[in-house]
mmCIF file of C-alpha atoms and ligand atoms in Angstrom:
data_model
loop_
_atom_site.group_PDB
_atom_site.id
_atom_site.type_symbol
_atom_site.label_atom_id
_atom_site.label_comp_id
_atom_site.label_asym_id
_atom_site.label_seq_id
_atom_site.Cartn_x
_atom_site.Cartn_y
_atom_site.Cartn_z
ATOM 1 C CA MET T 1 67.317 -24.392 118.387
ATOM 2 C CA ASN T 2 70.505 -25.544 117.534
ATOM 3 C CA VAL T 3 73.151 -23.734 119.745
ATOM 4 C CA LEU T 4 76.666 -23.540 119.407
ATOM 5 C CA VAL T 5 78.264 -22.203 122.551
ATOM 6 C CA VAL T 6 81.536 -20.627 122.339
ATOM 7 C CA GLY T 7 83.774 -20.975 124.931
ATOM 8 C CA GLY T 8 81.122 -23.367 126.334
ATOM 9 C CA ALA T 9 83.715 -25.427 128.450
ATOM 10 C CA GLY T 10 84.658 -22.391 130.621
ATOM 11 C CA TYR T 11 83.464 -21.411 133.814
ATOM 12 C CA ILE T 12 80.115 -19.176 132.675
ATOM 13 C CA GLY T 13 79.610 -21.643 129.336
ATOM 14 C CA SER T 14 79.372 -24.535 130.668
ATOM 15 C CA HIS T 15 76.702 -23.726 133.459
ATOM 16 C CA CYS T 16 74.948 -22.264 130.445
ATOM 17 C CA VAL T 17 75.489 -25.353 128.514
ATOM 18 C CA ARG T 18 73.248 -27.502 131.100
ATOM 19 C CA GLN T 19 70.670 -25.051 130.659
ATOM 20 C CA ALA T 20 70.412 -24.692 127.352
ATOM 21 C CA LEU T 21 69.838 -28.771 127.101
ATOM 22 C CA ALA T 22 67.620 -28.748 130.093
ATOM 23 C CA ALA T 23 65.589 -26.091 128.014
ATOM 24 C CA GLY T 24 65.322 -28.989 124.789
ATOM 25 C CA HIS T 25 67.728 -26.844 122.933
ATOM 26 C CA ALA T 26 70.441 -28.872 120.437
ATOM 27 C CA VAL T 27 73.661 -27.609 121.877
ATOM 28 C CA ALA T 28 77.466 -27.856 120.589
ATOM 29 C CA VAL T 29 80.590 -26.496 122.060
ATOM 30 C CA LEU T 30 83.464 -24.827 120.570
ATOM 31 C CA ASP T 31 86.407 -24.453 123.005
ATOM 32 C CA ASP T 32 90.374 -24.144 122.034
ATOM 33 C CA LEU T 33 90.534 -25.958 125.885
ATOM 34 C CA SER T 34 93.176 -23.338 126.508
ATOM 35 C CA TYR T 35 91.098 -22.409 129.898
ATOM 36 C CA GLY T 36 87.974 -24.330 129.577
ATOM 37 C CA HIS T 37 87.734 -28.093 130.793
ATOM 38 C CA ALA T 38 86.729 -30.720 128.686
ATOM 39 C CA GLU T 39 85.074 -33.020 131.876
ATOM 40 C CA SER T 40 82.579 -29.795 131.854
ATOM 41 C CA VAL T 41 81.094 -30.955 128.975
ATOM 42 C CA PRO T 42 78.440 -33.254 129.169
ATOM 43 C CA PRO T 43 78.190 -36.542 127.705
ATOM 44 C CA GLY T 44 76.401 -35.726 124.697
ATOM 45 C CA VAL T 45 77.400 -32.742 123.693
ATOM 46 C CA GLU T 46 79.734 -32.171 120.376
ATOM 47 C CA LEU T 47 82.987 -30.695 121.322
ATOM 48 C CA PHE T 48 84.817 -28.920 118.658
ATOM 49 C CA ARG T 49 88.092 -28.244 119.646
ATOM 50 C CA ALA T 50 88.688 -25.260 118.272
ATOM 51 C CA ASP T 51 89.836 -21.504 118.469
ATOM 52 C CA MET T 52 87.527 -19.024 117.815
ATOM 53 C CA GLY T 53 89.222 -17.029 115.341
ATOM 54 C CA ASP T 54 90.133 -20.123 112.769
ATOM 55 C CA GLU T 55 86.981 -19.180 110.400
ATOM 56 C CA PRO T 56 87.251 -22.563 108.466
ATOM 57 C CA SER T 57 86.833 -24.763 111.987
ATOM 58 C CA VAL T 58 84.411 -22.258 113.189
ATOM 59 C CA ARG T 59 82.508 -22.558 110.120
ATOM 60 C CA ALA T 60 82.711 -26.634 109.979
ATOM 61 C CA ALA T 61 81.066 -26.665 113.161
ATOM 62 C CA LEU T 62 78.367 -24.175 112.481
ATOM 63 C CA ARG T 63 77.662 -26.421 109.053
ATOM 64 C CA THR T 64 77.715 -29.655 111.189
ATOM 65 C CA GLY T 65 75.605 -28.459 114.142
ATOM 66 C CA ARG T 66 73.429 -26.641 111.636
ATOM 67 C CA THR T 67 73.489 -23.926 114.172
ATOM 68 C CA ASP T 68 71.050 -21.244 114.747
ATOM 69 C CA VAL T 69 72.381 -19.263 117.451
ATOM 70 C CA VAL T 70 75.795 -18.953 118.659
ATOM 71 C CA ILE T 71 76.405 -17.878 121.861
ATOM 72 C CA ASP T 72 80.000 -16.432 122.539
ATOM 73 C CA PHE T 73 81.479 -16.710 126.091
ATOM 74 C CA ALA T 74 85.223 -17.072 124.900
ATOM 75 C CA ALA T 75 87.496 -14.665 126.122
ATOM 76 C CA PHE T 76 90.206 -13.755 128.450
ATOM 77 C CA THR T 77 88.596 -12.148 131.484
ATOM 78 C CA ASN T 78 91.390 -11.042 134.049
ATOM 79 C CA VAL T 79 91.641 -7.133 134.723
ATOM 80 C CA GLY T 80 94.829 -7.095 136.025
ATOM 81 C CA GLU T 81 96.022 -9.514 133.507
ATOM 82 C CA SER T 82 94.511 -7.458 130.584
ATOM 83 C CA VAL T 83 96.518 -4.042 132.085
ATOM 84 C CA ARG T 84 100.252 -6.162 131.970
ATOM 85 C CA GLN T 85 99.569 -7.900 128.529
ATOM 86 C CA PRO T 86 96.935 -5.569 126.271
ATOM 87 C CA GLU T 87 98.089 -6.943 123.310
ATOM 88 C CA ARG T 88 97.409 -10.083 124.271
ATOM 89 C CA TYR T 89 93.737 -9.498 125.014
ATOM 90 C CA HIS T 90 93.810 -7.752 122.115
ATOM 91 C CA GLU T 91 94.427 -10.631 120.074
ATOM 92 C CA ASN T 92 92.228 -12.963 121.597
ATOM 93 C CA ASN T 93 88.974 -11.034 122.383
ATOM 94 C CA VAL T 94 88.670 -8.606 119.283
ATOM 95 C CA VAL T 95 90.755 -10.079 116.607
ATOM 96 C CA ARG T 96 89.796 -13.877 117.712
ATOM 97 C CA THR T 97 86.131 -12.900 117.836
ATOM 98 C CA GLU T 98 86.146 -11.298 114.240
ATOM 99 C CA GLY T 99 87.003 -14.586 113.089
ATOM 100 C CA LEU T 100 84.234 -15.940 114.884
ATOM 101 C CA LEU T 101 82.000 -13.303 113.254
ATOM 102 C CA ARG T 102 83.399 -13.620 109.474
ATOM 103 C CA ALA T 103 82.528 -17.438 109.757
ATOM 104 C CA MET T 104 78.876 -16.849 111.086
ATOM 105 C CA LEU T 105 78.304 -14.396 108.393
ATOM 106 C CA ALA T 106 79.559 -16.753 105.554
ATOM 107 C CA GLU T 107 77.732 -19.634 106.947
ATOM 108 C CA ASP T 108 74.321 -17.234 107.210
ATOM 109 C CA VAL T 109 73.871 -17.689 111.171
ATOM 110 C CA ARG T 110 73.011 -14.258 111.892
ATOM 111 C CA LYS T 111 71.584 -14.650 115.876
ATOM 112 C CA LEU T 112 74.064 -14.276 118.661
ATOM 113 C CA VAL T 113 74.056 -13.656 122.594
ATOM 114 C CA PHE T 114 77.759 -12.161 123.293
ATOM 115 C CA SER T 115 79.358 -12.060 126.949
ATOM 116 C CA SER T 116 79.889 -8.499 127.655
ATOM 117 C CA THR T 117 80.900 -6.405 130.893
ATOM 118 C CA CYS T 118 80.213 -3.774 133.436
ATOM 119 C CA ALA T 119 84.087 -3.263 132.882
ATOM 120 C CA THR T 120 83.318 -1.398 129.977
ATOM 121 C CA TYR T 121 81.759 1.756 131.757
ATOM 122 C CA GLY T 122 84.733 2.468 133.185
ATOM 123 C CA ILE T 123 83.874 4.589 136.499
ATOM 124 C CA PRO T 124 80.553 5.125 136.078
ATOM 125 C CA ASP T 125 79.157 8.638 136.809
ATOM 126 C CA ARG T 126 76.098 7.515 139.105
ATOM 127 C CA MET T 127 75.336 3.834 140.900
ATOM 128 C CA PRO T 128 73.209 1.536 140.593
ATOM 129 C CA MET T 129 74.812 1.249 136.676
ATOM 130 C CA THR T 130 71.975 1.569 133.803
ATOM 131 C CA GLU T 131 72.879 0.872 130.392
ATOM 132 C CA ASP T 132 72.797 4.343 129.274
ATOM 133 C CA LEU T 133 75.222 5.432 130.752
ATOM 134 C CA PRO T 134 78.454 6.311 129.074
ATOM 135 C CA GLN T 135 81.349 3.565 128.424
ATOM 136 C CA ARG T 136 84.588 4.613 129.154
ATOM 137 C CA PRO T 137 86.675 1.683 129.722
ATOM 138 C CA ILE T 138 89.620 2.096 132.488
ATOM 139 C CA ASN T 139 91.117 -1.489 131.986
ATOM 140 C CA PRO T 140 92.038 -2.895 128.477
ATOM 141 C CA TYR T 141 89.844 -5.814 129.158
ATOM 142 C CA GLY T 142 86.756 -3.536 128.681
ATOM 143 C CA ALA T 143 88.708 -1.819 125.910
ATOM 144 C CA THR T 144 88.439 -4.915 123.922
ATOM 145 C CA LYS T 145 84.537 -6.027 125.112
ATOM 146 C CA LEU T 146 83.578 -2.236 123.858
ATOM 147 C CA ALA T 147 85.706 -2.986 120.909
ATOM 148 C CA VAL T 148 83.686 -5.886 120.364
ATOM 149 C CA GLU T 149 79.862 -4.123 121.361
ATOM 150 C CA HIS T 150 80.630 -1.632 118.497
ATOM 151 C CA ARG T 151 81.622 -4.299 115.815
ATOM 152 C CA LEU T 152 78.234 -5.945 116.292
ATOM 153 C CA ARG T 153 76.178 -2.868 116.296
ATOM 154 C CA ALA T 154 77.842 -2.210 112.887
ATOM 155 C CA LEU T 155 77.407 -5.805 111.812
ATOM 156 C CA ALA T 156 73.479 -5.554 112.703
ATOM 157 C CA ALA T 157 72.855 -2.309 110.843
ATOM 158 C CA THR T 158 74.928 -3.771 107.635
ATOM 159 C CA GLU T 159 74.523 -7.897 107.775
ATOM 160 C CA GLY T 160 71.423 -7.727 109.803
ATOM 161 C CA LEU T 161 72.688 -9.240 112.792
ATOM 162 C CA SER T 162 70.965 -9.713 115.687
ATOM 163 C CA PHE T 163 72.827 -9.406 118.956
ATOM 164 C CA ALA T 164 72.312 -9.206 122.604
ATOM 165 C CA ALA T 165 75.384 -8.032 124.584
ATOM 166 C CA PHE T 166 75.086 -9.054 127.951
ATOM 167 C CA ARG T 167 76.921 -6.873 130.539
ATOM 168 C CA TYR T 168 77.985 -8.709 133.458
ATOM 169 C CA PHE T 169 78.716 -7.815 136.789
ATOM 170 C CA ASN T 170 80.868 -10.206 138.962
ATOM 171 C CA ALA T 171 79.994 -13.843 138.218
ATOM 172 C CA ALA T 172 79.839 -16.015 141.067
ATOM 173 C CA GLY T 173 79.028 -19.304 142.534
ATOM 174 C CA ALA T 174 78.864 -23.210 141.438
ATOM 175 C CA SER T 175 75.967 -25.399 139.857
ATOM 176 C CA ALA T 176 73.457 -26.175 142.294
ATOM 177 C CA ASP T 177 74.282 -30.048 142.541
ATOM 178 C CA ALA T 178 78.265 -28.591 142.769
ATOM 179 C CA ALA T 179 78.999 -30.570 139.674
ATOM 180 C CA ILE T 180 80.468 -27.722 137.718
ATOM 181 C CA GLY T 181 82.061 -24.565 139.143
ATOM 182 C CA GLU T 182 84.706 -21.901 138.857
ATOM 183 C CA ASP T 183 88.319 -23.571 137.765
ATOM 184 C CA HIS T 184 90.596 -21.099 137.034
ATOM 185 C CA ALA T 185 94.500 -21.504 136.700
ATOM 186 C CA PRO T 186 95.444 -19.044 138.274
ATOM 187 C CA GLU T 187 92.854 -18.056 139.956
ATOM 188 C CA THR T 188 92.427 -14.693 140.897
ATOM 189 C CA HIS T 189 88.776 -13.947 141.763
ATOM 190 C CA LEU T 190 87.891 -12.916 145.403
ATOM 191 C CA ILE T 191 85.636 -15.921 146.180
ATOM 192 C CA PRO T 192 87.453 -19.013 145.140
ATOM 193 C CA LEU T 193 90.577 -17.024 146.726
ATOM 194 C CA ALA T 194 89.140 -16.250 149.959
ATOM 195 C CA ILE T 195 87.288 -19.809 150.353
ATOM 196 C CA ALA T 196 90.927 -21.644 149.357
ATOM 197 C CA ALA T 197 92.507 -19.172 152.351
ATOM 198 C CA ALA T 198 89.481 -20.180 154.462
ATOM 199 C CA LEU T 199 90.035 -24.199 154.153
ATOM 200 C CA GLY T 200 94.420 -23.396 154.620
ATOM 201 C CA ARG T 201 94.585 -24.249 150.832
ATOM 202 C CA ARG T 202 96.050 -20.739 150.193
ATOM 203 C CA PRO T 203 97.713 -18.336 151.943
ATOM 204 C CA PRO T 204 96.299 -15.860 153.279
ATOM 205 C CA LEU T 205 93.880 -13.762 150.932
ATOM 206 C CA GLN T 206 95.573 -10.326 149.864
ATOM 207 C CA VAL T 207 92.518 -7.615 150.071
ATOM 208 C CA PHE T 208 93.111 -5.208 147.229
ATOM 209 C CA GLY T 209 92.880 -1.745 148.963
ATOM 210 C CA ALA T 210 91.134 -0.726 152.226
ATOM 211 C CA ASP T 211 91.326 3.087 151.234
ATOM 212 C CA TYR T 212 88.496 3.530 148.868
ATOM 213 C CA PRO T 213 85.287 6.238 149.305
ATOM 214 C CA THR T 214 83.281 3.240 150.207
ATOM 215 C CA PRO T 215 81.622 2.200 153.532
ATOM 216 C CA ASP T 216 84.328 -0.060 154.950
ATOM 217 C CA GLY T 217 87.030 1.195 152.152
ATOM 218 C CA THR T 218 87.099 -2.005 150.505
ATOM 219 C CA CYS T 219 85.694 -2.136 146.730
ATOM 220 C CA LEU T 220 82.126 -2.506 146.136
ATOM 221 C CA ARG T 221 80.719 -5.246 143.647
ATOM 222 C CA ASP T 222 77.751 -6.897 142.338
ATOM 223 C CA TYR T 223 78.231 -10.660 142.845
ATOM 224 C CA VAL T 224 75.428 -12.408 140.657
ATOM 225 C CA HIS T 225 75.334 -16.649 140.282
ATOM 226 C CA VAL T 226 76.426 -17.733 137.299
ATOM 227 C CA ASP T 227 73.232 -19.768 136.841
ATOM 228 C CA ASP T 228 71.359 -16.779 136.658
ATOM 229 C CA LEU T 229 73.629 -15.263 134.393
ATOM 230 C CA SER T 230 73.336 -18.237 131.928
ATOM 231 C CA ARG T 231 69.649 -18.557 131.757
ATOM 232 C CA ALA T 232 69.626 -14.752 130.458
ATOM 233 C CA HIS T 233 71.331 -15.961 127.469
ATOM 234 C CA LEU T 234 68.286 -17.940 126.628
ATOM 235 C CA ASP T 235 65.518 -15.619 128.034
ATOM 236 C CA VAL T 236 66.944 -13.236 125.186
ATOM 237 C CA LEU T 237 66.576 -15.906 122.218
ATOM 238 C CA PRO T 238 62.794 -15.235 121.139
ATOM 239 C CA LYS T 239 64.106 -11.384 120.879
ATOM 240 C CA LEU T 240 66.499 -12.555 118.041
ATOM 241 C CA GLU T 241 64.372 -13.342 115.878
ATOM 242 C CA ALA T 242 63.809 -10.565 113.938
ATOM 243 C CA PRO T 243 67.049 -9.236 111.879
ATOM 244 C CA GLY T 244 69.075 -6.334 112.472
ATOM 245 C CA GLN T 245 68.172 -6.191 116.897
ATOM 246 C CA ALA T 246 71.318 -4.648 118.553
ATOM 247 C CA LEU T 247 70.327 -5.319 122.590
ATOM 248 C CA PHE T 248 72.237 -4.462 125.331
ATOM 249 C CA TYR T 249 71.152 -5.487 129.051
ATOM 250 C CA ASN T 250 72.998 -5.114 132.299
ATOM 251 C CA LEU T 251 73.196 -8.384 134.318
ATOM 252 C CA GLY T 252 73.874 -8.019 138.198
ATOM 253 C CA THR T 253 71.601 -8.527 141.450
ATOM 254 C CA GLY T 254 71.796 -4.725 141.960
ATOM 255 C CA THR T 255 72.859 -4.939 145.477
ATOM 256 C CA PRO T 256 76.867 -4.054 146.225
ATOM 257 C CA TYR T 257 78.763 -6.093 148.385
ATOM 258 C CA SER T 258 82.360 -4.985 149.988
ATOM 259 C CA VAL T 259 85.095 -7.405 149.659
ATOM 260 C CA LYS T 260 85.146 -7.439 153.638
ATOM 261 C CA ASP T 261 80.993 -8.356 153.023
ATOM 262 C CA VAL T 262 82.585 -11.477 151.370
ATOM 263 C CA ILE T 263 85.248 -12.179 153.778
ATOM 264 C CA ALA T 264 82.799 -12.185 156.235
ATOM 265 C CA SER T 265 80.330 -14.032 153.818
ATOM 266 C CA VAL T 266 82.081 -17.310 153.280
ATOM 267 C CA GLY T 267 83.639 -16.941 156.827
ATOM 268 C CA ARG T 268 79.835 -17.655 157.894
ATOM 269 C CA ILE T 269 79.151 -20.717 155.592
ATOM 270 C CA LEU T 270 82.524 -22.374 155.858
ATOM 271 C CA GLY T 271 82.310 -21.945 159.796
ATOM 272 C CA ARG T 272 85.842 -20.431 159.741
ATOM 273 C CA PRO T 273 87.674 -17.527 159.254
ATOM 274 C CA VAL T 274 89.021 -16.153 156.220
ATOM 275 C CA PRO T 275 92.663 -15.131 157.092
ATOM 276 C CA HIS T 276 93.380 -12.026 155.116
ATOM 277 C CA GLU T 277 95.917 -9.030 154.749
ATOM 278 C CA PHE T 278 95.509 -6.005 153.518
ATOM 279 C CA ALA T 279 97.627 -4.910 150.368
ATOM 280 C CA PRO T 280 97.642 -2.244 148.349
ATOM 281 C CA ARG T 281 95.050 -1.345 145.524
ATOM 282 C CA ARG T 282 94.953 -3.503 142.301
ATOM 283 C CA GLU T 283 95.657 -1.292 139.145
ATOM 284 C CA GLY T 284 92.541 -0.676 137.041
ATOM 285 C CA ASP T 285 89.938 -1.640 140.131
ATOM 286 C CA PRO T 286 86.576 0.860 140.152
ATOM 287 C CA PRO T 287 85.868 1.809 143.751
ATOM 288 C CA ALA T 288 82.104 0.291 143.175
ATOM 289 C CA LEU T 289 80.014 -1.632 140.399
ATOM 290 C CA TYR T 290 76.549 -2.321 140.706
ATOM 291 C CA ALA T 291 73.551 -2.820 138.354
ATOM 292 C CA ASP T 292 70.046 -1.230 137.547
ATOM 293 C CA ALA T 293 68.979 -4.665 135.749
ATOM 294 C CA SER T 294 65.437 -3.217 135.395
ATOM 295 C CA LYS T 295 66.047 -3.096 131.961
ATOM 296 C CA ALA T 296 66.714 -7.048 131.806
ATOM 297 C CA ARG T 297 63.351 -7.556 134.519
ATOM 298 C CA ARG T 298 60.901 -5.750 131.853
ATOM 299 C CA GLU T 299 61.914 -6.956 128.623
ATOM 300 C CA LEU T 300 63.089 -10.498 129.490
ATOM 301 C CA GLY T 301 61.077 -11.293 132.648
ATOM 302 C CA TRP T 302 64.765 -11.894 133.892
ATOM 303 C CA SER T 303 65.448 -12.111 137.541
ATOM 304 C CA PRO T 304 68.219 -13.621 139.658
ATOM 305 C CA ARG T 305 67.001 -16.181 141.584
ATOM 306 C CA TYR T 306 70.096 -16.251 143.722
ATOM 307 C CA ALA T 307 68.936 -13.284 145.809
ATOM 308 C CA THR T 308 71.738 -12.672 148.495
ATOM 309 C CA LEU T 309 75.598 -12.839 148.310
ATOM 310 C CA ASP T 310 75.607 -16.036 151.187
ATOM 311 C CA ASP T 311 72.881 -17.463 148.635
ATOM 312 C CA ILE T 312 75.769 -17.618 145.935
ATOM 313 C CA VAL T 313 78.653 -17.966 147.773
ATOM 314 C CA ARG T 314 76.687 -21.173 149.452
ATOM 315 C CA THR T 315 77.173 -23.004 146.107
ATOM 316 C CA ALA T 316 80.267 -22.057 145.659
ATOM 317 C CA CYS T 317 81.476 -23.270 148.960
ATOM 318 C CA ALA T 318 79.813 -26.545 148.075
ATOM 319 C CA TRP T 319 81.624 -27.047 144.667
ATOM 320 C CA HIS T 320 84.936 -26.588 146.321
ATOM 321 C CA LEU T 321 84.353 -28.540 149.139
ATOM 322 C CA ALA T 322 83.522 -31.161 146.781
ATOM 323 C CA ARG T 323 85.964 -30.724 144.494
ATOM 324 C CA PRO T 324 89.219 -29.638 146.370
ATOM 325 C CA ALA T 325 91.281 -29.613 143.357
ATOM 326 C CA GLY T 326 88.669 -28.112 140.627
ATOM 327 C CA PHE T 327 87.835 -30.509 137.676
ATOM 328 C CA ALA T 328 90.979 -32.416 138.538
ATOM 329 C CA SER T 329 90.017 -33.761 141.338
HETATM 330 N N1 LIG F 1 89.681 -8.874 145.395
HETATM 331 C C1 LIG F 1 90.654 -8.379 146.276
HETATM 332 N N2 LIG F 1 91.903 -9.375 146.447
HETATM 333 C C2 LIG F 1 91.759 -10.955 145.233
HETATM 334 C C3 LIG F 1 91.418 -10.706 144.602
HETATM 335 C C4 LIG F 1 90.095 -9.700 144.332
HETATM 336 O O1 LIG F 1 90.777 -7.569 146.636
HETATM 337 O O2 LIG F 1 92.611 -11.806 145.779
HETATM 338 C C5 LIG F 1 89.249 -7.763 144.870
HETATM 339 C C6 LIG F 1 89.240 -6.909 143.879
HETATM 340 O O3 LIG F 1 90.037 -5.573 143.948
HETATM 341 C C7 LIG F 1 87.674 -5.997 143.349
HETATM 342 C C8 LIG F 1 86.906 -7.641 144.179
HETATM 343 O O4 LIG F 1 87.609 -8.402 144.487
HETATM 344 O O5 LIG F 1 87.491 -5.219 144.181
HETATM 345 C C9 LIG F 1 86.445 -8.111 143.239
HETATM 346 O O6 LIG F 1 87.606 -9.044 142.498
HETATM 347 P P1 LIG F 1 87.490 -10.041 141.011
HETATM 348 O O7 LIG F 1 88.856 -10.106 140.877
HETATM 349 O O8 LIG F 1 87.066 -11.096 142.055
HETATM 350 O O9 LIG F 1 86.580 -9.534 140.063
HETATM 351 P P2 LIG F 1 86.592 -8.352 139.263
HETATM 352 O O10 LIG F 1 85.847 -7.634 139.819
HETATM 353 O O11 LIG F 1 87.950 -7.989 138.855
HETATM 354 O O12 LIG F 1 86.037 -9.175 138.077
#
């Protein structure tokens, strides 16, 4: 298929681009490079440098690439920042996505794979989390993604849009060859910060909250390898052939790990301890989030190939060791 990967120069998008190429698709990238890295776009893949809300530019990219399907990763994804800057998150994640959707419909591109998040559920009533749980986000990031999910449902009903929304748990890790990986500025995610602290590249890791109602008092999350996440976006494409499909899948391994588990894993793999100190809770953080991804297993045949935290952390460590300053190295 002809695939336009929006946000394809970003962390998860760049992994999906490589996998889509390997699967034989024709791939182009649209990215404004506000957070993405042009260096991550493989040679031969056309990069349209544009804002996804800029309808004429998106329409031109869709036409040039004769796009069959859009895979959209472009979003601001930082929970803490969204609490401090809710308007900015709404503008980028909701308003600009609306521009992308308008451009798609105007060009008669009616297949979309959308990056959603487990943050749309808020604090869930039960664990592990299935797709039918009520969605009551507790931070603006989750609220923006839920707003787009609602919009996509409406467009499936009224415009014949076929879409799959993947509710990611915690994306982590790097490509197996350590060629691409996580490079955010500023970095806020646990695994890269723990690795940098262990390597002495950053101050000690702050553990946000040790008084949660969890076995060791720190938050539980479901870390899932970025290549496993990416693969699901391709696995779902055959399901989008029929018009009006509205599909939702959780993507996680189903195994919860605490912040202390991550500190131990990084220490084990690097062979040196992660200096850390305990700090207050971070606003907007639920105590525990982990997936029941059996729907994706059943309907897409998807299952994570990186099954344990150590498997995932090993790839992240290899990337950070190979590229001490990320793509700037
Ligand atoms: N976390 C932490 N210290 C940090 C960054 C994150 O203790 O410097 C915790 C955070 O509170 C959460 C978990 O690590 O419980 C994962 O956070 P991250 O920001 O990586 O992903 P999120 O769950 O927000 O998507």
